[in-house]
Coordinates of N, CA and C in Angstrom, one line a residue:
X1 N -51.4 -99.2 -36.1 CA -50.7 -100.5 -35.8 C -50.2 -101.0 -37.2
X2 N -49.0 -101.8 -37.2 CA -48.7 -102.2 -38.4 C -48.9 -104.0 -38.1
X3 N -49.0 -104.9 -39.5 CA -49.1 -106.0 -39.3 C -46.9 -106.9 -39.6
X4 N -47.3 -107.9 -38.7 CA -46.0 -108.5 -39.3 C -46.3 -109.9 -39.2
X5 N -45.9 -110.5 -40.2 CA -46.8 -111.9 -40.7 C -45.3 -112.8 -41.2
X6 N -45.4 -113.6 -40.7 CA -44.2 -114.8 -41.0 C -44.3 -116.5 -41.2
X7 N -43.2 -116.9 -41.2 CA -44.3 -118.5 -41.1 C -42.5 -119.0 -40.5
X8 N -42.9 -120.2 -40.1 CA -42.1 -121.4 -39.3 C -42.5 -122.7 -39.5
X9 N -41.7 -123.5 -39.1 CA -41.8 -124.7 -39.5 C -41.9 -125.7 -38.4
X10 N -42.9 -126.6 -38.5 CA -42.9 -127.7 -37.2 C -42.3 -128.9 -37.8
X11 N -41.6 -129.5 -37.0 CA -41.0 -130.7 -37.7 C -42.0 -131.9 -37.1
X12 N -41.7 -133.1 -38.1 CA -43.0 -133.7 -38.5 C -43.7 -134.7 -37.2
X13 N -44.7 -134.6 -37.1 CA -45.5 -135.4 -36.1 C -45.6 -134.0 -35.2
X14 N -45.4 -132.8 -34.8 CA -45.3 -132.1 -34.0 C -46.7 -131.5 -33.5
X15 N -47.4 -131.7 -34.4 CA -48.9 -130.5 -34.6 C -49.3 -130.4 -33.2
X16 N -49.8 -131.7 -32.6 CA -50.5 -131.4 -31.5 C -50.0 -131.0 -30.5
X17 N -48.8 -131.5 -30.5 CA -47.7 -131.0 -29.1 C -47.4 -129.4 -29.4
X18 N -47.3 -128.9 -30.3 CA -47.2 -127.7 -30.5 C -48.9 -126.9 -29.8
X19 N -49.6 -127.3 -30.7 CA -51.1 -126.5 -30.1 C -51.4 -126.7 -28.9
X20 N -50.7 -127.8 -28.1 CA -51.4 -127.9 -26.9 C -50.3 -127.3 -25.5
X21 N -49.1 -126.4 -25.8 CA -48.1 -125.7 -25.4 C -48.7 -124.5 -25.8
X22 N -48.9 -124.0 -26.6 CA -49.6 -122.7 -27.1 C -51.2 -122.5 -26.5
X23 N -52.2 -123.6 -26.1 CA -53.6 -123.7 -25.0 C -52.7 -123.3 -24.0
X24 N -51.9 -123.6 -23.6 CA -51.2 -123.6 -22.0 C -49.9 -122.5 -21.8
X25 N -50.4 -121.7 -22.7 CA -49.1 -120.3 -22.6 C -48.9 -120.0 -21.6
X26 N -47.9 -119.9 -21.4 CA -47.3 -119.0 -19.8 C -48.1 -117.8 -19.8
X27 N -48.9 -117.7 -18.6 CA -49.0 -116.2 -18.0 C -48.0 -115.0 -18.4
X28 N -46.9 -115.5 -18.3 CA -45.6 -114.3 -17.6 C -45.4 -114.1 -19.9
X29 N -45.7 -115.5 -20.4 CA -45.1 -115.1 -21.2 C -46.2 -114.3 -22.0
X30 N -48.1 -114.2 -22.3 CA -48.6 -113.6 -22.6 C -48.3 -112.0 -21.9
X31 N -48.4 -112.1 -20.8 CA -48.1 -110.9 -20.5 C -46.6 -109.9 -20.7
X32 N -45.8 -110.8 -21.5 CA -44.5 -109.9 -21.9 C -44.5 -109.3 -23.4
X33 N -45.2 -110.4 -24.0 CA -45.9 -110.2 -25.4 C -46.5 -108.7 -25.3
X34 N -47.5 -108.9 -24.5 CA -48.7 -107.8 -24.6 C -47.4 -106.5 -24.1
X35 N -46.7 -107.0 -23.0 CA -46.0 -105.5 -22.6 C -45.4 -105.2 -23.8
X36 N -44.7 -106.2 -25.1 CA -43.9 -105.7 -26.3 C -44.8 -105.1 -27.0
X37 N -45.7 -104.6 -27.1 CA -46.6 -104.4 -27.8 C -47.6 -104.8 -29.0
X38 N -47.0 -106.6 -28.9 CA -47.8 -107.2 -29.4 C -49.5 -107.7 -29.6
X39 N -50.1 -107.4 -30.2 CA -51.4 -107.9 -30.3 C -52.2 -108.3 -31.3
X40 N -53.6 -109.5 -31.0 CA -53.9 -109.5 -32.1 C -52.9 -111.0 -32.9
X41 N -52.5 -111.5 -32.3 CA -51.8 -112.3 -32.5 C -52.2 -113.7 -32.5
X42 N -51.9 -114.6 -34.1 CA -52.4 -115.6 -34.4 C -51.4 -116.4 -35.0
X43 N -51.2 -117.5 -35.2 CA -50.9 -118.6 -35.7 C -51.9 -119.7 -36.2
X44 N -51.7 -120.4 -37.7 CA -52.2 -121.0 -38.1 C -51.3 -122.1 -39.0
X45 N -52.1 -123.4 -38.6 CA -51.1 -124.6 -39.4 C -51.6 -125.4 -40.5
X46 N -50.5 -125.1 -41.5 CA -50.9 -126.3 -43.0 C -50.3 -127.7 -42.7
X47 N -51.6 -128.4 -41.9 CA -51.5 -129.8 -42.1 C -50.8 -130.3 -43.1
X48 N -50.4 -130.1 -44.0 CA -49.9 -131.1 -45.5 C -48.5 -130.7 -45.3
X49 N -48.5 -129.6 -44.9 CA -46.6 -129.1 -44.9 C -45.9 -128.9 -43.8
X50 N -46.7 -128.8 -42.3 CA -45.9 -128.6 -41.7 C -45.6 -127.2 -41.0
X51 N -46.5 -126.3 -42.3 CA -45.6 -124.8 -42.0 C -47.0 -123.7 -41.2
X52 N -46.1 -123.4 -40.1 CA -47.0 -122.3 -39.4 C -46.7 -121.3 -39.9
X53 N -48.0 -120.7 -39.9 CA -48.2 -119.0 -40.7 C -48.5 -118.1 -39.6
X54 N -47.9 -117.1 -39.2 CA -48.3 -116.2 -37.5 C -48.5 -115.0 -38.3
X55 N -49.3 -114.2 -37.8 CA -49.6 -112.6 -38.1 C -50.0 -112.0 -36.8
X56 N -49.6 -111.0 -36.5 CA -49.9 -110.4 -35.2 C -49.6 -108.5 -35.6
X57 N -50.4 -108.0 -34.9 CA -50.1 -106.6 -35.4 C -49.5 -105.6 -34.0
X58 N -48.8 -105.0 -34.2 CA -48.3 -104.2 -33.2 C -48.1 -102.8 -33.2
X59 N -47.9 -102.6 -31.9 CA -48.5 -101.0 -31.7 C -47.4 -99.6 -32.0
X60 N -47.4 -99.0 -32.3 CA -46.5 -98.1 -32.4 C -44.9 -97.8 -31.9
X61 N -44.6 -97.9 -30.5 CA -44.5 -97.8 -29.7 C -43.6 -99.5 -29.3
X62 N -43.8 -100.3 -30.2 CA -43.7 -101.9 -29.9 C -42.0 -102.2 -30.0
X63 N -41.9 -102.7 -28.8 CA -40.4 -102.9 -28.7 C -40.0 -104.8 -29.0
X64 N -40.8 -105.0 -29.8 CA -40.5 -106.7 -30.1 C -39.6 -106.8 -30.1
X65 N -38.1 -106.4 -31.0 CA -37.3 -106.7 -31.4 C -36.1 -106.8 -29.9
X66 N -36.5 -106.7 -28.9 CA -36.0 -106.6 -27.2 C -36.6 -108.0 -26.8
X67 N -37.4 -108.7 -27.7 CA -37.9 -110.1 -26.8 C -36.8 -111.3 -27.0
X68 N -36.0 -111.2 -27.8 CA -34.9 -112.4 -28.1 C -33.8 -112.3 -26.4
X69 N -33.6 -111.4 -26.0 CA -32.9 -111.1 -24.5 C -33.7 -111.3 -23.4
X70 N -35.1 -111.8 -23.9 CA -35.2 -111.8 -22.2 C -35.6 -113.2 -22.1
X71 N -35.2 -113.2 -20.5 CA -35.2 -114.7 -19.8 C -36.6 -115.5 -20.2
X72 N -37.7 -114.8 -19.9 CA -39.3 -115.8 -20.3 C -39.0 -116.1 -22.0
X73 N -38.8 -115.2 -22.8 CA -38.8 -115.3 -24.1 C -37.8 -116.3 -24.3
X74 N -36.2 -116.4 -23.6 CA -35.3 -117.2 -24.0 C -36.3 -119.5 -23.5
X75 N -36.7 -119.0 -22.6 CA -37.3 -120.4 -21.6 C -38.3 -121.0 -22.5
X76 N -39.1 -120.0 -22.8 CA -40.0 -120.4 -24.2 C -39.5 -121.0 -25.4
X77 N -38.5 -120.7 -26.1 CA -37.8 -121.1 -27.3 C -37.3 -122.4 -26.5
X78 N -36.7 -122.4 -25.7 CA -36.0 -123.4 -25.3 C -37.4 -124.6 -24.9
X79 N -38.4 -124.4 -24.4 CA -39.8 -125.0 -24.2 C -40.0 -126.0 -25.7
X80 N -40.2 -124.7 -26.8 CA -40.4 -125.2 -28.0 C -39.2 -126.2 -28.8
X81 N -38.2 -126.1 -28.7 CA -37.2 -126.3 -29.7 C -37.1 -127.5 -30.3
X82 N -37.7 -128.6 -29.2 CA -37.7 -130.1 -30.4 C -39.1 -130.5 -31.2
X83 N -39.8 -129.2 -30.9 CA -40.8 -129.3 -31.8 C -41.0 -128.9 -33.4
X84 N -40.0 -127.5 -33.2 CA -39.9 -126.7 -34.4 C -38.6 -126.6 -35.2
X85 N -38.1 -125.8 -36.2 CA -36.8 -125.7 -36.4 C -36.8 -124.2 -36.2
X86 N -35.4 -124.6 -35.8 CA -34.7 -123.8 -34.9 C -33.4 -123.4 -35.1
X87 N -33.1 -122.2 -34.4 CA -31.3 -121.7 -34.8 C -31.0 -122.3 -33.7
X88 N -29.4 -122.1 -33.8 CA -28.3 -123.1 -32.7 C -29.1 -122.5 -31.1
X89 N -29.4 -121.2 -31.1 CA -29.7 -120.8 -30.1 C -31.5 -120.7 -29.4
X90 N -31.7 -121.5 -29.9 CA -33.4 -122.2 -29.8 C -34.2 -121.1 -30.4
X91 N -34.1 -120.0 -31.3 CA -34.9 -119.5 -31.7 C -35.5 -119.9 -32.8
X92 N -36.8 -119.8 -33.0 CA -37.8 -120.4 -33.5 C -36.8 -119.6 -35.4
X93 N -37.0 -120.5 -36.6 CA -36.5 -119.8 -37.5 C -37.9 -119.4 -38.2
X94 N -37.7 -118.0 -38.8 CA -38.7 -117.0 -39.0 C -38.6 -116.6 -40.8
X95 N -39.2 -116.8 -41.1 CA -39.3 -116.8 -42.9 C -40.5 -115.6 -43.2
X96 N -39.9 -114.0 -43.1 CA -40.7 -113.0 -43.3 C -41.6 -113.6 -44.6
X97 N -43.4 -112.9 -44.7 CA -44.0 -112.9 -45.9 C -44.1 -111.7 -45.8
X98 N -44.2 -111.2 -47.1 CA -44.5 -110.1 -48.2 C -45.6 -110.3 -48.4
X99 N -46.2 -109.4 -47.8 CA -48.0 -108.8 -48.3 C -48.5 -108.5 -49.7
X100 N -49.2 -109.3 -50.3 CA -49.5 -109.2 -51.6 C -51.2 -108.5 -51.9
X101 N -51.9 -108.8 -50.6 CA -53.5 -108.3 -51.0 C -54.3 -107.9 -49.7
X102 N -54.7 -106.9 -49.1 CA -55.4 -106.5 -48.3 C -57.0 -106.2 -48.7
X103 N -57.9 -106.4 -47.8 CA -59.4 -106.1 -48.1 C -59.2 -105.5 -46.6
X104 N -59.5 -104.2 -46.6 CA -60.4 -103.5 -45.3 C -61.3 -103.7 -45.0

């Protein structure tokens, strides 16, 4: 499995409305996740800034890059969008990190 770790941004006041949409995930949408071959999947937030940090590891075989076209993945962004920043087309904006230190 490889790891892919990013971060996003909530715009301000958003924290709890965001965590408590993410307690209440869509069924259809965990389970389209898991079919992309995502797993292992986390999100964490710096109160002071604002900025969510996600890492999730995926499986070989993982067709993520197929989740921006589908209808549950498009309903979801559209769900989130006045929470977070976002491109013209409700996708969540994604700021790759660069892995600097691993402990096995």
């Amino acid at each position: 499995m490889r790891v892919h770790a990013f971060r996003m941004q909530l715009k301000p006041g958003m924290a709890e409305d965001y965590k408590a949409r993410h307690d209440a995930i869509w069924p259809e949408l965990a389970a389209l996740l898991h079919e992309a071959g995502i797993r292992d999947y986390s999100i964490f937030l710096d109160e002071a800034t604002g900025a969510l940090f996600a890492m999730l590891k995926l499986t070989e075989d993982a067709t993520m890059d197929q989740l921006p076209s589908h209808p549950v993945m498009r309903r979801w962004w559209d769900h989130m969008a006045a929470l977070m920043e976002v491109a013209p087309d409700n996708q969540p904006l994604e700021w790759p990190l660069r892995p600097v230190f691993h402990l096995p």
